[in-house]
mmCIF file of C-alpha atoms in Angstrom:
data_model
loop_
_atom_site.group_PDB
_atom_site.id
_atom_site.type_symbol
_atom_site.label_atom_id
_atom_site.label_comp_id
_atom_site.label_asym_id
_atom_site.label_seq_id
_atom_site.Cartn_x
_atom_site.Cartn_y
_atom_site.Cartn_z
ATOM 1 C CA MET A 18 157.667 96.147 -84.514
ATOM 2 C CA ALA A 19 156.734 94.228 -87.653
ATOM 3 C CA LEU A 20 159.408 91.888 -88.905
ATOM 4 C CA THR A 21 159.308 93.492 -92.360
ATOM 5 C CA GLU A 22 160.260 96.920 -91.046
ATOM 6 C CA LEU A 23 163.792 98.310 -90.967
ATOM 7 C CA PRO A 24 164.308 100.518 -87.909
ATOM 8 C CA GLU A 25 166.414 103.614 -88.459
ATOM 9 C CA ARG A 26 167.354 103.554 -84.807
ATOM 10 C CA VAL A 27 167.454 100.673 -82.373
ATOM 11 C CA ALA A 28 167.248 101.316 -78.631
ATOM 12 C CA GLY A 29 168.143 104.959 -79.278
ATOM 13 C CA ASN A 30 171.350 104.147 -81.142
ATOM 14 C CA GLN A 31 171.989 104.684 -84.814
ATOM 15 C CA VAL A 32 172.419 101.373 -86.620
ATOM 16 C CA ASP A 33 175.583 101.601 -88.705
ATOM 17 C CA LEU A 34 176.031 99.533 -91.840
ATOM 18 C CA ASP A 35 179.567 98.633 -92.908
ATOM 19 C CA VAL A 36 179.195 96.709 -96.143
ATOM 20 C CA ARG A 37 175.995 95.902 -98.023
ATOM 21 C CA VAL A 38 176.071 93.074 -100.544
ATOM 22 C CA ALA A 39 172.361 92.294 -100.943
ATOM 23 C CA PRO A 40 170.925 89.988 -99.800
ATOM 24 C CA ALA A 41 173.795 89.627 -97.287
ATOM 25 C CA VAL A 42 174.917 92.410 -94.960
ATOM 26 C CA HIS A 43 178.176 92.475 -92.998
ATOM 27 C CA VAL A 44 178.270 94.509 -89.787
ATOM 28 C CA SER A 45 180.793 95.349 -87.090
ATOM 29 C CA CYS A 46 178.687 95.361 -83.916
ATOM 30 C CA PRO A 47 175.919 93.173 -82.477
ATOM 31 C CA THR A 48 173.152 95.799 -82.530
ATOM 32 C CA ALA A 49 173.663 96.231 -86.284
ATOM 33 C CA LEU A 50 172.584 92.617 -86.775
ATOM 34 C CA ARG A 51 169.102 94.155 -86.746
ATOM 35 C CA GLN A 52 169.647 95.209 -90.339
ATOM 36 C CA ILE A 53 167.987 91.838 -91.021
ATOM 37 C CA HIS A 54 164.720 93.829 -90.841
ATOM 38 C CA ASN A 55 165.541 95.213 -94.286
ATOM 39 C CA ARG A 56 163.077 93.657 -96.724
ATOM 40 C CA ASP A 57 165.829 92.686 -99.176
ATOM 41 C CA THR A 58 168.267 91.343 -96.586
ATOM 42 C CA ALA A 59 168.221 87.617 -95.821
ATOM 43 C CA LEU A 60 171.438 87.367 -93.806
ATOM 44 C CA THR A 61 173.357 89.637 -91.485
ATOM 45 C CA VAL A 62 176.879 88.631 -90.504
ATOM 46 C CA TRP A 63 178.786 90.040 -87.560
ATOM 47 C CA ARG A 64 182.442 89.348 -88.226
ATOM 48 C CA ARG A 65 184.158 89.068 -84.871
ATOM 49 C CA SER A 66 186.913 87.374 -82.911
ATOM 50 C CA LEU A 67 186.067 85.545 -79.719
ATOM 51 C CA SER A 68 187.359 87.117 -76.525
ATOM 52 C CA ASP A 69 190.541 85.806 -74.943
ATOM 53 C CA ASP A 70 188.493 84.486 -72.023
ATOM 54 C CA VAL A 71 186.175 82.497 -74.300
ATOM 55 C CA ASP A 72 189.145 81.169 -76.287
ATOM 56 C CA ALA A 73 190.860 80.046 -73.085
ATOM 57 C CA GLU A 74 187.754 78.207 -71.886
ATOM 58 C CA LEU A 75 187.237 76.508 -75.239
ATOM 59 C CA ALA A 76 190.883 75.425 -75.369
ATOM 60 C CA GLY A 77 190.349 73.264 -72.299
ATOM 61 C CA LEU A 78 187.008 71.808 -73.426
ATOM 62 C CA VAL A 79 186.861 68.122 -74.413
ATOM 63 C CA LEU A 80 183.942 67.835 -76.829
ATOM 64 C CA GLY A 81 183.640 64.109 -76.329
ATOM 65 C CA GLU A 82 182.766 64.645 -72.677
ATOM 66 C CA VAL A 83 179.744 66.930 -73.100
ATOM 67 C CA ASP A 84 176.170 66.322 -74.233
ATOM 68 C CA ASP A 85 174.118 68.430 -76.606
ATOM 69 C CA ILE A 86 171.916 71.132 -75.109
ATOM 70 C CA LEU A 87 168.396 71.987 -76.262
ATOM 71 C CA PHE A 88 166.071 74.087 -74.135
ATOM 72 C CA ALA A 89 163.687 77.035 -74.287
ATOM 73 C CA SER A 90 163.817 79.957 -71.898
ATOM 74 C CA GLU A 91 162.517 83.423 -71.289
ATOM 75 C CA THR A 92 165.357 85.836 -71.980
ATOM 76 C CA GLY A 93 165.048 87.231 -68.461
ATOM 77 C CA ALA A 94 165.689 83.778 -66.986
ATOM 78 C CA LEU A 95 168.837 82.972 -68.972
ATOM 79 C CA GLU A 96 171.205 83.865 -66.121
ATOM 80 C CA THR A 97 169.968 80.812 -64.214
ATOM 81 C CA ALA A 98 168.579 78.564 -66.980
ATOM 82 C CA LEU A 99 171.683 78.589 -69.176
ATOM 83 C CA PRO A 100 174.328 77.709 -66.532
ATOM 84 C CA GLY A 101 172.033 74.976 -65.244
ATOM 85 C CA ALA A 102 171.580 73.471 -68.714
ATOM 86 C CA MET A 103 175.329 73.550 -69.386
ATOM 87 C CA GLU A 104 176.150 71.946 -66.051
ATOM 88 C CA GLN A 105 173.613 69.197 -66.665
ATOM 89 C CA ALA A 106 175.184 68.532 -70.096
ATOM 90 C CA GLY A 107 178.606 68.035 -68.514
ATOM 91 C CA TYR A 108 180.195 71.379 -69.296
ATOM 92 C CA PRO A 109 182.686 72.596 -66.696
ATOM 93 C CA GLY A 110 182.280 76.105 -65.332
ATOM 94 C CA LEU A 111 182.635 78.330 -68.419
ATOM 95 C CA PRO A 112 181.463 81.808 -67.393
ATOM 96 C CA ALA A 113 182.813 83.637 -70.450
ATOM 97 C CA LEU A 114 181.218 81.208 -72.906
ATOM 98 C CA THR A 115 177.964 81.261 -70.963
ATOM 99 C CA ALA A 116 177.914 85.070 -71.023
ATOM 100 C CA ASP A 117 178.567 85.109 -74.770
ATOM 101 C CA ILE A 118 175.682 82.713 -75.452
ATOM 102 C CA ALA A 119 173.347 84.787 -73.261
ATOM 103 C CA MET A 120 174.363 87.980 -75.072
ATOM 104 C CA LEU A 121 173.593 86.435 -78.467
ATOM 105 C CA ALA A 122 170.274 85.116 -77.203
ATOM 106 C CA ARG A 123 169.311 88.626 -76.101
ATOM 107 C CA GLN A 124 170.328 90.047 -79.476
ATOM 108 C CA HIS A 125 168.178 87.447 -81.214
ATOM 109 C CA ALA A 126 165.196 88.249 -78.994
ATOM 110 C CA ALA A 127 165.661 91.969 -79.601
ATOM 111 C CA VAL A 128 165.385 91.397 -83.359
ATOM 112 C CA THR A 129 162.339 89.116 -83.289
ATOM 113 C CA GLY A 130 160.548 90.740 -80.373
ATOM 114 C CA ASP A 131 159.997 87.303 -78.818
ATOM 115 C CA ALA A 132 160.442 87.055 -75.069
ATOM 116 C CA LYS A 133 161.127 83.324 -75.264
ATOM 117 C CA ILE A 134 163.886 81.738 -77.320
ATOM 118 C CA ARG A 135 165.227 78.250 -77.915
ATOM 119 C CA ILE A 136 168.938 77.509 -77.520
ATOM 120 C CA ARG A 137 170.773 74.563 -79.022
ATOM 121 C CA LEU A 138 174.467 73.982 -78.321
ATOM 122 C CA GLU A 139 175.727 70.825 -79.953
ATOM 123 C CA VAL A 140 178.815 68.943 -81.041
ATOM 124 C CA VAL A 141 178.648 68.170 -84.770
ATOM 125 C CA GLU A 142 180.688 65.304 -86.223
ATOM 126 C CA THR A 143 178.658 64.216 -89.262
ATOM 127 C CA ASP A 144 177.325 65.440 -92.617
ATOM 128 C CA ALA A 145 173.666 65.198 -91.602
ATOM 129 C CA CYS A 146 172.999 68.756 -92.846
ATOM 130 C CA ARG A 147 175.254 69.036 -95.872
ATOM 131 C CA LYS A 148 172.497 70.182 -98.292
ATOM 132 C CA PHE A 149 171.911 73.900 -98.704
ATOM 133 C CA HIS A 150 168.530 74.882 -97.287
ATOM 134 C CA SER A 151 166.440 77.518 -95.539
ATOM 135 C CA ASP A 152 164.898 76.691 -92.156
ATOM 136 C CA TYR A 153 161.207 76.673 -91.223
ATOM 137 C CA VAL A 154 161.608 79.386 -88.589
ATOM 138 C CA THR A 155 161.300 83.148 -88.695
ATOM 139 C CA LEU A 156 164.928 83.786 -87.793
ATOM 140 C CA ARG A 157 167.897 81.601 -86.915
ATOM 141 C CA THR A 158 171.100 82.835 -85.283
ATOM 142 C CA ILE A 159 174.169 80.638 -85.743
ATOM 143 C CA THR A 160 177.721 80.843 -84.458
ATOM 144 C CA THR A 161 180.475 78.238 -84.401
ATOM 145 C CA TYR A 162 182.755 78.208 -81.355
ATOM 146 C CA LEU A 163 185.036 75.383 -82.500
ATOM 147 C CA GLY A 164 185.650 73.911 -85.945
ATOM 148 C CA GLU A 165 184.513 75.032 -89.373
ATOM 149 C CA GLY A 166 181.775 77.631 -89.670
ATOM 150 C CA THR A 167 178.439 77.436 -91.459
ATOM 151 C CA GLN A 168 178.539 77.728 -95.250
ATOM 152 C CA TRP A 169 176.089 79.797 -97.307
ATOM 153 C CA ILE A 170 175.258 80.757 -100.880
ATOM 154 C CA GLU A 171 173.267 83.500 -102.570
ATOM 155 C CA VAL A 172 170.457 81.922 -104.555
ATOM 156 C CA LYS A 173 169.306 85.020 -106.433
ATOM 157 C CA ALA A 174 172.802 85.967 -107.594
ATOM 158 C CA ARG A 175 173.380 82.457 -108.888
ATOM 159 C CA ASP A 176 170.057 82.320 -110.756
ATOM 160 C CA MET A 177 170.433 85.790 -112.304
ATOM 161 C CA ALA A 178 173.911 84.926 -113.562
ATOM 162 C CA GLY A 179 172.546 81.818 -115.232
ATOM 163 C CA LEU A 180 175.319 79.684 -113.852
ATOM 164 C CA SER A 181 175.067 75.958 -114.440
ATOM 165 C CA GLY A 182 178.021 75.027 -112.276
ATOM 166 C CA GLU A 183 178.523 75.194 -108.537
ATOM 167 C CA PRO A 184 177.611 78.482 -106.823
ATOM 168 C CA GLU A 185 180.189 80.431 -104.868
ATOM 169 C CA ILE A 186 180.242 78.985 -101.370
ATOM 170 C CA ARG A 187 180.935 81.447 -98.573
ATOM 171 C CA GLN A 188 181.642 80.556 -94.984
ATOM 172 C CA LEU A 189 181.351 82.042 -91.524
ATOM 173 C CA GLY A 190 184.535 82.036 -89.489
ATOM 174 C CA VAL A 191 184.912 80.825 -85.926
ATOM 175 C CA GLY A 192 183.068 83.257 -83.682
ATOM 176 C CA ASP A 193 181.230 84.971 -86.543
ATOM 177 C CA VAL A 194 177.514 85.438 -85.933
ATOM 178 C CA GLY A 195 175.018 84.888 -88.723
ATOM 179 C CA MET A 196 171.327 85.810 -88.528
ATOM 180 C CA PHE A 197 169.461 83.927 -91.263
ATOM 181 C CA LYS A 198 165.881 84.666 -92.264
ATOM 182 C CA GLY A 199 163.812 81.487 -92.357
ATOM 183 C CA ARG A 200 160.880 80.487 -94.520
ATOM 184 C CA LEU A 201 158.362 81.749 -91.984
ATOM 185 C CA TRP A 202 159.706 85.254 -92.618
ATOM 186 C CA GLN A 203 160.879 84.996 -96.234
ATOM 187 C CA GLU A 204 158.917 82.412 -98.208
ATOM 188 C CA ALA A 205 161.222 82.544 -101.242
ATOM 189 C CA PRO A 206 164.735 82.401 -99.745
ATOM 190 C CA THR A 207 167.620 84.304 -101.318
ATOM 191 C CA ILE A 208 170.214 82.809 -98.947
ATOM 192 C CA LEU A 209 170.700 79.101 -98.300
ATOM 193 C CA HIS A 210 173.059 77.594 -95.734
ATOM 194 C CA ARG A 211 174.450 74.234 -94.644
ATOM 195 C CA SER A 212 176.838 72.575 -92.249
ATOM 196 C CA PRO A 213 180.295 72.199 -93.833
ATOM 197 C CA PRO A 214 180.982 68.620 -94.961
ATOM 198 C CA ILE A 215 183.246 67.002 -92.355
ATOM 199 C CA GLY A 216 182.026 63.407 -92.381
ATOM 200 C CA ASP A 217 185.156 62.046 -94.034
ATOM 201 C CA THR A 218 187.401 63.666 -91.437
ATOM 202 C CA ASP A 219 187.898 63.481 -87.697
ATOM 203 C CA ALA A 220 186.791 67.099 -87.355
ATOM 204 C CA GLN A 221 184.370 68.264 -84.681
ATOM 205 C CA ARG A 222 182.365 71.459 -84.408
ATOM 206 C CA LEU A 223 180.781 73.200 -81.433
ATOM 207 C CA VAL A 224 177.808 75.093 -82.806
ATOM 208 C CA LEU A 225 175.267 77.402 -81.197
ATOM 209 C CA VAL A 226 171.828 77.797 -82.792
ATOM 210 C CA ILE A 227 169.198 80.211 -81.480
ATOM 211 C CA ASP A 228 165.576 80.205 -82.676
ATOM 212 C CA PRO A 229 162.352 81.725 -81.419
ATOM 213 C CA ALA A 230 160.750 79.168 -79.113
ATOM 214 C CA PRO A 231 158.114 77.347 -81.190
ATOM 215 C CA ASP A 232 154.413 77.477 -80.470
ATOM 216 C CA GLU A 233 152.792 74.113 -79.883
ATOM 217 C CA ASP A 234 151.329 73.968 -83.396
ATOM 218 C CA GLU A 235 154.753 74.697 -84.925
ATOM 219 C CA ARG A 236 156.809 72.435 -82.681
ATOM 220 C CA ALA A 237 156.852 69.343 -84.890
ATOM 221 C CA ILE A 238 158.066 71.319 -87.898
ATOM 222 C CA ARG A 239 160.712 73.308 -86.068
ATOM 223 C CA LEU A 240 162.209 70.408 -84.151
ATOM 224 C CA GLU A 241 163.095 68.832 -87.487
ATOM 225 C CA GLU A 242 165.188 71.877 -88.443
ATOM 226 C CA LYS A 243 168.521 71.102 -86.818
ATOM 227 C CA CYS A 244 171.000 72.151 -89.481
ATOM 228 C CA ALA A 245 173.761 74.699 -88.945
#
């Protein structure tokens, strides 16, 4: 399926749309994230609450005792690759969190059609990515498990309104899932995002970022794109 196409049905199920505020779309189920295929849509947001099991696991997690995770995997190998990567990074056994990450990775792969994806799970404590931007990837999926969520703005709406002041900043909540089109899909972005500024606080964030695994000739560019 071409990335510019909008499927009327995905995997035999009707894709339901809850609220459309172009270029951002808010949906109520993970399969509807695929509305990102709409030519005019640059962001799909799945508003959700984390499960009680995930919340319980996160409540006992000490962020200072785990390392960041960055690895690429075939989606079919996630059941073994993901637990191994988390164990190596110092995470205790967190089956509910692991299952949630794997589910989001599969949703991402279903949208892009890529069999191989790259997963980054990191603790954020700085303002390294506080500028609004669009990433040099086709599609980026972001969710925040702990701390403040990713912030985003609508570029087109701001420009059309002729506003000279600050744009309206919107923010994903904890557990919300955002699929952001990157510059390799949408050359002129209509949605920009950034990490929320937390450098002057003691705040920490646990953030998951999922990208298509880069080809060798794209690797240098994509590895520089670490903002969420």
